Amino acid sequence: MQTAALDLARQTQGAPELFSYGAIELQVTNLDRATTFWTDNLGLVVRDQHDGVALGTQQQTLVVLRAGAQIPTQGGHTGLYHVAIGVPDQGEFSRLLTRLLYRRVRISLVDHLMSKAIYLQDPDGIGIEIAFETPERFGRFGTSTNKFELFDAYGNPHSAREPLDAGHELSLRKGDIDRPIADGATIAHLHFTVADLQAAIEFYARLGFAPNLHLPQMGFADLGAGGSYTHRIALNTWQGTDITPAPTKSARLTGYTLRAVEPRLVAQAATLSGADFLPDAVQMVDPSGTSFTIVTAP
């Protein structure tokens, strides 16, 4: 599977991706507190407050916060593991890192080789990743069946879980730390906890996603959207395989939108079991128990 993923990456270098993410919807215990966290620490701007609080860049909504949760996130269930907000360049990644450190937000820094990541949690325990994608640093996957490893563009091995040099990252900052998040920021990927890894892979493959890594010994898999960056949906079974969706009263991801580049992908989704066809859209429930909608990208 790892070799196949490398071949896929080579074949799709520069190819357009079939899917992108629209807004995600989060249920929180305290709407004012959550809004303050996302705006003050991450620099998202309030775009609308008619149906919850819509947050994002100056140009697009990334996250919609809604009240309704009675308890924080709960472990031992399927659902969102984290949402990744992708930033457009190194300067923005370093600027947000500086902002988070200045505001004393608890974070961890990880070098995934194909991307750089800042991990944190919102006040309800919802997982967040700030991701700067760096596929140019990646060379190939390892072939060992006993461990997961990657090799960089120069042939050096990496675990993909190495710490980033905070000092170096901070030195690359560009711009005032108090300005809003860059307009090029997007929802880069969603990482889910599921009960059945293989079934989840097959579900997303039927929608049109391209399976990449399948590491049952690690309880992990991911899929790409058809382009050279192969990490658009991540899956894990780290909470076990005998688990159920997160309680409806808990803070959680309640919905998200997938934007398909071609109408045929929406039509294809409409033929799948459990699909609910709506005008110009299809609504489904994913293997984590989360409702999502597929629309044709504008």
mmCIF file of C-alpha atoms in Angstrom:
data_model
loop_
_atom_site.group_PDB
_atom_site.id
_atom_site.type_symbol
_atom_site.label_atom_id
_atom_site.label_comp_id
_atom_site.label_asym_id
_atom_site.label_seq_id
_atom_site.Cartn_x
_atom_site.Cartn_y
_atom_site.Cartn_z
ATOM 1 C CA MET A 1 0.000 0.000 0.000
ATOM 2 C CA GLN A 2 2.869 2.413 0.783
ATOM 3 C CA THR A 3 4.533 1.801 -2.596
ATOM 4 C CA ALA A 4 1.206 2.256 -4.343
ATOM 5 C CA ALA A 5 0.742 5.548 -2.525
ATOM 6 C CA LEU A 6 4.121 6.793 -3.730
ATOM 7 C CA ASP A 7 3.266 5.812 -7.314
ATOM 8 C CA LEU A 8 -0.058 7.623 -6.961
ATOM 9 C CA ALA A 9 1.668 10.753 -5.698
ATOM 10 C CA ARG A 10 3.993 10.750 -8.689
ATOM 11 C CA GLN A 11 1.172 10.196 -11.171
ATOM 12 C CA THR A 12 -0.936 13.000 -9.704
ATOM 13 C CA GLN A 13 1.788 15.603 -9.204
ATOM 14 C CA GLY A 14 0.118 18.928 -9.876
ATOM 15 C CA ALA A 15 -3.255 17.325 -10.634
ATOM 16 C CA PRO A 16 -6.376 19.149 -9.416
ATOM 17 C CA GLU A 17 -8.079 17.643 -6.382
ATOM 18 C CA LEU A 18 -11.589 16.249 -6.726
ATOM 19 C CA PHE A 19 -12.801 17.491 -3.336
ATOM 20 C CA SER A 20 -12.245 20.396 -0.991
ATOM 21 C CA TYR A 21 -13.883 21.276 2.318
ATOM 22 C CA GLY A 22 -16.523 23.864 2.930
ATOM 23 C CA ALA A 23 -17.425 24.928 6.452
ATOM 24 C CA ILE A 24 -17.395 22.514 9.370
ATOM 25 C CA GLU A 25 -19.965 22.749 12.167
ATOM 26 C CA LEU A 26 -19.018 22.407 15.831
ATOM 27 C CA GLN A 27 -21.342 22.118 18.837
ATOM 28 C CA VAL A 28 -19.837 23.741 21.951
ATOM 29 C CA THR A 29 -20.763 24.156 25.603
ATOM 30 C CA ASN A 30 -20.200 27.929 25.786
ATOM 31 C CA LEU A 31 -20.612 29.847 22.552
ATOM 32 C CA ASP A 32 -19.036 33.093 23.769
ATOM 33 C CA ARG A 33 -16.006 31.306 25.206
ATOM 34 C CA ALA A 34 -15.492 29.249 22.059
ATOM 35 C CA THR A 35 -15.830 32.295 19.809
ATOM 36 C CA THR A 36 -13.236 34.144 21.870
ATOM 37 C CA PHE A 37 -10.842 31.194 21.661
ATOM 38 C CA TRP A 38 -11.034 30.848 17.877
ATOM 39 C CA THR A 39 -10.822 34.587 17.198
ATOM 40 C CA ASP A 40 -8.262 35.667 19.805
ATOM 41 C CA ASN A 41 -5.875 32.734 19.485
ATOM 42 C CA LEU A 42 -6.222 31.666 15.856
ATOM 43 C CA GLY A 43 -7.169 34.965 14.277
ATOM 44 C CA LEU A 44 -10.421 33.819 12.675
ATOM 45 C CA VAL A 45 -12.884 36.632 12.029
ATOM 46 C CA VAL A 46 -16.610 36.662 12.795
ATOM 47 C CA ARG A 47 -18.438 36.603 9.461
ATOM 48 C CA ASP A 48 -22.042 36.049 10.553
ATOM 49 C CA GLN A 49 -24.068 35.462 13.736
ATOM 50 C CA HIS A 50 -27.531 34.557 12.487
ATOM 51 C CA ASP A 51 -27.327 30.760 12.796
ATOM 52 C CA GLY A 52 -24.581 30.229 15.332
ATOM 53 C CA VAL A 53 -21.300 32.066 14.846
ATOM 54 C CA ALA A 54 -19.656 31.731 11.440
ATOM 55 C CA LEU A 55 -15.876 32.172 11.608
ATOM 56 C CA GLY A 56 -13.217 32.196 8.944
ATOM 57 C CA THR A 57 -11.009 34.365 6.798
ATOM 58 C CA GLN A 58 -12.115 37.649 5.320
ATOM 59 C CA GLN A 59 -13.136 35.698 2.208
ATOM 60 C CA GLN A 60 -14.725 32.430 3.362
ATOM 61 C CA THR A 61 -16.310 30.676 6.336
ATOM 62 C CA LEU A 62 -14.262 27.811 7.769
ATOM 63 C CA VAL A 63 -16.025 27.009 11.052
ATOM 64 C CA VAL A 64 -19.564 27.472 12.337
ATOM 65 C CA LEU A 65 -19.949 27.333 16.121
ATOM 66 C CA ARG A 66 -23.295 26.492 17.663
ATOM 67 C CA ALA A 67 -24.468 26.200 21.242
ATOM 68 C CA GLY A 68 -26.124 23.007 22.497
ATOM 69 C CA ALA A 69 -23.418 20.879 24.059
ATOM 70 C CA GLN A 70 -23.848 20.120 27.742
ATOM 71 C CA ILE A 71 -20.514 18.385 28.305
ATOM 72 C CA PRO A 72 -17.022 18.606 26.728
ATOM 73 C CA THR A 73 -15.722 16.095 24.174
ATOM 74 C CA GLN A 74 -15.867 12.500 25.330
ATOM 75 C CA GLY A 75 -13.234 9.838 24.702
ATOM 76 C CA GLY A 76 -14.063 6.274 23.788
ATOM 77 C CA HIS A 77 -16.316 7.185 20.866
ATOM 78 C CA THR A 78 -16.138 7.669 17.130
ATOM 79 C CA GLY A 79 -16.113 11.199 15.783
ATOM 80 C CA LEU A 80 -13.701 14.007 15.082
ATOM 81 C CA TYR A 81 -10.112 13.440 16.201
ATOM 82 C CA HIS A 82 -9.004 16.831 14.951
ATOM 83 C CA VAL A 83 -9.668 19.398 12.261
ATOM 84 C CA ALA A 84 -6.677 20.757 10.346
ATOM 85 C CA ILE A 85 -6.631 24.372 9.255
ATOM 86 C CA GLY A 86 -4.152 24.715 6.418
ATOM 87 C CA VAL A 87 -2.150 27.921 6.024
ATOM 88 C CA PRO A 88 -0.750 29.077 2.674
ATOM 89 C CA ASP A 89 2.918 29.625 3.502
ATOM 90 C CA GLN A 90 5.725 29.312 6.027
ATOM 91 C CA GLY A 91 5.468 32.935 7.123
ATOM 92 C CA GLU A 92 1.820 32.503 8.125
ATOM 93 C CA PHE A 93 2.543 29.228 9.934
ATOM 94 C CA SER A 94 5.294 30.891 11.943
ATOM 95 C CA ARG A 95 3.166 33.967 12.609
ATOM 96 C CA LEU A 96 0.355 31.855 14.075
ATOM 97 C CA LEU A 97 2.886 29.921 16.143
ATOM 98 C CA THR A 98 4.160 33.212 17.555
ATOM 99 C CA ARG A 99 0.591 34.329 18.263
ATOM 100 C CA LEU A 100 -0.254 31.129 20.125
ATOM 101 C CA LEU A 101 2.913 31.266 22.224
ATOM 102 C CA TYR A 102 2.345 34.940 23.033
ATOM 103 C CA ARG A 103 -1.145 34.071 24.276
ATOM 104 C CA ARG A 104 0.210 31.144 26.294
ATOM 105 C CA VAL A 105 -1.910 28.527 24.525
ATOM 106 C CA ARG A 106 -0.798 24.977 25.226
ATOM 107 C CA ILE A 107 0.514 23.488 21.981
ATOM 108 C CA SER A 108 2.740 20.763 20.572
ATOM 109 C CA LEU A 109 4.864 21.018 17.430
ATOM 110 C CA VAL A 110 5.333 18.015 15.143
ATOM 111 C CA ASP A 111 7.238 17.567 11.895
ATOM 112 C CA HIS A 112 5.314 15.162 9.644
ATOM 113 C CA LEU A 113 7.787 15.778 6.777
ATOM 114 C CA MET A 114 4.944 16.187 4.268
ATOM 115 C CA SER A 115 3.674 18.940 6.547
ATOM 116 C CA LYS A 116 4.485 20.934 9.652
ATOM 117 C CA ALA A 117 1.890 20.885 12.433
ATOM 118 C CA ILE A 118 0.854 22.831 15.522
ATOM 119 C CA TYR A 119 -1.557 20.850 17.708
ATOM 120 C CA LEU A 120 -3.889 22.352 20.296
ATOM 121 C CA GLN A 121 -7.377 21.966 21.749
ATOM 122 C CA ASP A 122 -10.272 24.358 22.155
ATOM 123 C CA PRO A 123 -11.872 24.866 25.620
ATOM 124 C CA ASP A 124 -14.138 21.824 25.093
ATOM 125 C CA GLY A 125 -11.279 19.542 24.073
ATOM 126 C CA ILE A 126 -11.956 19.670 20.322
ATOM 127 C CA GLY A 127 -8.697 18.851 18.547
ATOM 128 C CA ILE A 128 -7.204 21.434 16.188
ATOM 129 C CA GLU A 129 -4.166 21.277 13.926
ATOM 130 C CA ILE A 130 -2.558 24.215 12.162
ATOM 131 C CA ALA A 131 -0.926 22.645 9.110
ATOM 132 C CA PHE A 132 1.583 23.955 6.596
ATOM 133 C CA GLU A 133 1.856 21.413 3.787
ATOM 134 C CA THR A 134 5.410 20.776 2.537
ATOM 135 C CA PRO A 135 5.187 17.897 0.018
ATOM 136 C CA GLU A 136 8.402 19.094 -1.634
ATOM 137 C CA ARG A 137 10.337 17.808 1.403
ATOM 138 C CA PHE A 138 8.935 14.292 0.958
ATOM 139 C CA GLY A 139 10.803 11.668 -1.075
ATOM 140 C CA ARG A 140 9.224 8.260 -0.501
ATOM 141 C CA PHE A 141 7.668 5.916 2.035
ATOM 142 C CA GLY A 142 9.765 3.199 3.617
ATOM 143 C CA THR A 143 9.225 -0.460 2.774
ATOM 144 C CA SER A 144 9.616 -1.939 6.268
ATOM 145 C CA THR A 145 6.660 -4.006 7.463
ATOM 146 C CA ASN A 146 7.676 -3.548 11.115
ATOM 147 C CA LYS A 147 7.611 0.228 11.389
ATOM 148 C CA PHE A 148 6.342 3.312 9.627
ATOM 149 C CA GLU A 149 8.954 5.605 8.159
ATOM 150 C CA LEU A 150 9.390 8.161 5.418
ATOM 151 C CA PHE A 151 12.414 9.399 3.533
ATOM 152 C CA ASP A 152 12.938 13.016 2.641
ATOM 153 C CA ALA A 153 13.886 14.344 -0.784
ATOM 154 C CA TYR A 154 17.572 13.688 0.035
ATOM 155 C CA GLY A 155 17.022 10.078 1.101
ATOM 156 C CA ASN A 156 17.217 10.643 4.870
ATOM 157 C CA PRO A 157 14.816 8.572 7.057
ATOM 158 C CA HIS A 158 12.164 10.190 9.245
ATOM 159 C CA SER A 159 9.519 8.945 11.657
ATOM 160 C CA ALA A 160 7.020 11.663 10.645
ATOM 161 C CA ARG A 161 6.544 12.338 14.372
ATOM 162 C CA GLU A 162 9.653 14.393 15.062
ATOM 163 C CA PRO A 163 9.553 17.684 16.988
ATOM 164 C CA LEU A 164 9.908 20.941 15.097
ATOM 165 C CA ASP A 165 12.623 23.413 16.056
ATOM 166 C CA ALA A 166 10.488 26.172 17.593
ATOM 167 C CA GLY A 167 13.279 28.725 17.457
ATOM 168 C CA HIS A 168 13.806 28.192 13.755
ATOM 169 C CA GLU A 169 10.071 28.285 13.028
ATOM 170 C CA LEU A 170 9.655 31.530 14.958
ATOM 171 C CA SER A 171 12.482 33.146 12.993
ATOM 172 C CA LEU A 172 10.482 32.703 9.779
ATOM 173 C CA ARG A 173 7.488 34.742 10.945
ATOM 174 C CA LYS A 174 6.036 37.317 8.568
ATOM 175 C CA GLY A 175 3.544 39.998 9.549
ATOM 176 C CA ASP A 176 1.924 41.404 12.660
ATOM 177 C CA ILE A 177 0.788 38.628 14.992
ATOM 178 C CA ASP A 178 -2.455 40.497 15.713
ATOM 179 C CA ARG A 179 -3.756 40.589 12.152
ATOM 180 C CA PRO A 180 -6.491 38.096 11.112
ATOM 181 C CA ILE A 181 -5.660 34.687 9.697
ATOM 182 C CA ALA A 182 -4.515 34.774 6.061
ATOM 183 C CA ASP A 183 -7.158 34.702 3.333
ATOM 184 C CA GLY A 184 -5.519 31.586 1.892
ATOM 185 C CA ALA A 185 -6.318 29.512 4.986
ATOM 186 C CA THR A 186 -8.576 26.505 4.390
ATOM 187 C CA ILE A 187 -9.912 23.385 6.056
ATOM 188 C CA ALA A 188 -7.038 21.163 4.925
ATOM 189 C CA HIS A 189 -8.158 17.794 6.282
ATOM 190 C CA LEU A 190 -10.354 16.068 8.833
ATOM 191 C CA HIS A 191 -9.051 13.251 11.033
ATOM 192 C CA PHE A 192 -11.673 10.863 12.387
ATOM 193 C CA THR A 193 -11.797 8.139 14.984
ATOM 194 C CA VAL A 194 -13.720 5.174 13.547
ATOM 195 C CA ALA A 195 -14.632 1.666 14.663
ATOM 196 C CA ASP A 196 -13.700 -0.184 11.462
ATOM 197 C CA LEU A 197 -10.675 1.021 9.487
ATOM 198 C CA GLN A 198 -11.275 -1.042 6.353
ATOM 199 C CA ALA A 199 -14.959 -0.173 6.156
ATOM 200 C CA ALA A 200 -14.158 3.527 6.493
ATOM 201 C CA ILE A 201 -11.544 3.361 3.727
ATOM 202 C CA GLU A 202 -14.034 1.656 1.432
ATOM 203 C CA PHE A 203 -16.725 4.225 2.234
ATOM 204 C CA TYR A 204 -14.599 7.206 1.212
ATOM 205 C CA ALA A 205 -13.165 5.357 -1.793
ATOM 206 C CA ARG A 206 -16.705 4.894 -3.105
ATOM 207 C CA LEU A 207 -17.155 8.665 -2.919
ATOM 208 C CA GLY A 208 -14.069 9.154 -5.067
ATOM 209 C CA PHE A 209 -11.232 9.618 -2.549
ATOM 210 C CA ALA A 210 -7.947 7.831 -3.267
ATOM 211 C CA PRO A 211 -6.719 5.400 -0.549
ATOM 212 C CA ASN A 212 -3.164 6.182 0.480
ATOM 213 C CA LEU A 213 -1.788 4.594 3.645
ATOM 214 C CA HIS A 214 -3.437 1.606 5.302
ATOM 215 C CA LEU A 215 -1.537 0.634 8.451
ATOM 216 C CA PRO A 216 -3.746 -1.773 10.417
ATOM 217 C CA GLN A 217 -0.886 -2.529 12.826
ATOM 218 C CA MET A 218 -0.961 1.163 13.785
ATOM 219 C CA GLY A 219 -4.742 1.534 13.532
ATOM 220 C CA PHE A 220 -4.295 4.301 10.964
ATOM 221 C CA ALA A 221 -5.193 5.078 7.363
ATOM 222 C CA ASP A 222 -5.596 8.100 5.157
ATOM 223 C CA LEU A 223 -6.949 9.062 1.752
ATOM 224 C CA GLY A 224 -6.263 11.826 -0.720
ATOM 225 C CA ALA A 225 -8.616 13.765 -2.948
ATOM 226 C CA GLY A 226 -6.842 12.829 -6.166
ATOM 227 C CA GLY A 227 -3.972 15.324 -6.086
ATOM 228 C CA SER A 228 -0.347 14.892 -5.095
ATOM 229 C CA TYR A 229 -0.996 15.674 -1.414
ATOM 230 C CA THR A 230 -2.529 12.454 -0.131
ATOM 231 C CA HIS A 231 -3.760 13.392 3.363
ATOM 232 C CA ARG A 232 -7.273 14.862 3.103
ATOM 233 C CA ILE A 233 -9.122 12.343 5.288
ATOM 234 C CA ALA A 234 -7.307 10.564 8.113
ATOM 235 C CA LEU A 235 -8.722 7.634 10.082
ATOM 236 C CA ASN A 236 -7.747 5.891 13.283
ATOM 237 C CA THR A 237 -9.060 3.134 15.575
ATOM 238 C CA TRP A 238 -7.042 4.247 18.614
ATOM 239 C CA GLN A 239 -10.149 4.233 20.824
ATOM 240 C CA GLY A 240 -10.865 0.604 19.981
ATOM 241 C CA THR A 241 -13.217 -1.140 17.588
ATOM 242 C CA ASP A 242 -16.225 -1.647 19.873
ATOM 243 C CA ILE A 243 -17.199 2.012 20.106
ATOM 244 C CA THR A 244 -20.221 4.140 19.208
ATOM 245 C CA PRO A 245 -20.637 7.742 18.008
ATOM 246 C CA ALA A 246 -20.058 10.592 20.459
ATOM 247 C CA PRO A 247 -23.077 11.485 22.641
ATOM 248 C CA THR A 248 -25.323 14.121 21.075
ATOM 249 C CA LYS A 249 -25.039 16.230 24.247
ATOM 250 C CA SER A 250 -21.240 16.423 23.989
ATOM 251 C CA ALA A 251 -19.073 19.016 22.253
ATOM 252 C CA ARG A 252 -18.340 17.555 18.827
ATOM 253 C CA LEU A 253 -18.304 17.927 15.068
ATOM 254 C CA THR A 254 -21.938 17.845 13.992
ATOM 255 C CA GLY A 255 -21.531 18.332 10.255
ATOM 256 C CA TYR A 256 -19.303 19.358 7.380
ATOM 257 C CA THR A 257 -19.459 20.089 3.673
ATOM 258 C CA LEU A 258 -17.494 18.437 0.878
ATOM 259 C CA ARG A 259 -17.227 20.435 -2.332
ATOM 260 C CA ALA A 260 -16.840 18.280 -5.446
ATOM 261 C CA VAL A 261 -15.216 19.760 -8.540
ATOM 262 C CA GLU A 262 -17.536 17.837 -10.875
ATOM 263 C CA PRO A 263 -21.342 17.280 -10.719
ATOM 264 C CA ARG A 264 -20.784 13.584 -11.525
ATOM 265 C CA LEU A 265 -19.239 13.100 -8.066
ATOM 266 C CA VAL A 266 -22.403 14.414 -6.423
ATOM 267 C CA ALA A 267 -24.480 12.147 -8.655
ATOM 268 C CA GLN A 268 -22.207 9.224 -7.769
ATOM 269 C CA ALA A 269 -22.710 9.878 -4.048
ATOM 270 C CA ALA A 270 -26.480 9.911 -4.570
ATOM 271 C CA THR A 271 -26.375 6.263 -5.680
ATOM 272 C CA LEU A 272 -24.744 5.039 -2.458
ATOM 273 C CA SER A 273 -26.585 3.387 0.391
ATOM 274 C CA GLY A 274 -27.857 5.868 2.965
ATOM 275 C CA ALA A 275 -27.670 8.876 0.660
ATOM 276 C CA ASP A 276 -30.417 11.484 0.955
ATOM 277 C CA PHE A 277 -30.721 13.452 -2.277
ATOM 278 C CA LEU A 278 -31.427 17.148 -1.780
ATOM 279 C CA PRO A 279 -31.685 19.899 -4.411
ATOM 280 C CA ASP A 280 -28.137 20.219 -5.819
ATOM 281 C CA ALA A 281 -26.664 18.274 -2.893
ATOM 282 C CA VAL A 282 -26.444 14.871 -1.228
ATOM 283 C CA GLN A 283 -26.544 14.348 2.524
ATOM 284 C CA MET A 284 -24.994 11.286 4.166
ATOM 285 C CA VAL A 285 -23.621 10.005 7.463
ATOM 286 C CA ASP A 286 -19.945 9.050 7.484
ATOM 287 C CA PRO A 287 -18.350 6.089 9.333
ATOM 288 C CA SER A 288 -17.677 8.281 12.386
ATOM 289 C CA GLY A 289 -21.405 8.960 12.730
ATOM 290 C CA THR A 290 -21.139 12.561 11.484
ATOM 291 C CA SER A 291 -23.585 14.023 8.974
ATOM 292 C CA PHE A 292 -22.039 15.652 5.911
ATOM 293 C CA THR A 293 -23.206 17.194 2.669
ATOM 294 C CA ILE A 294 -21.656 16.905 -0.790
ATOM 295 C CA VAL A 295 -22.201 19.828 -3.157
ATOM 296 C CA THR A 296 -20.717 20.894 -6.458
ATOM 297 C CA ALA A 297 -18.037 23.513 -5.874
ATOM 298 C CA PRO A 298 -18.999 26.995 -7.089
#
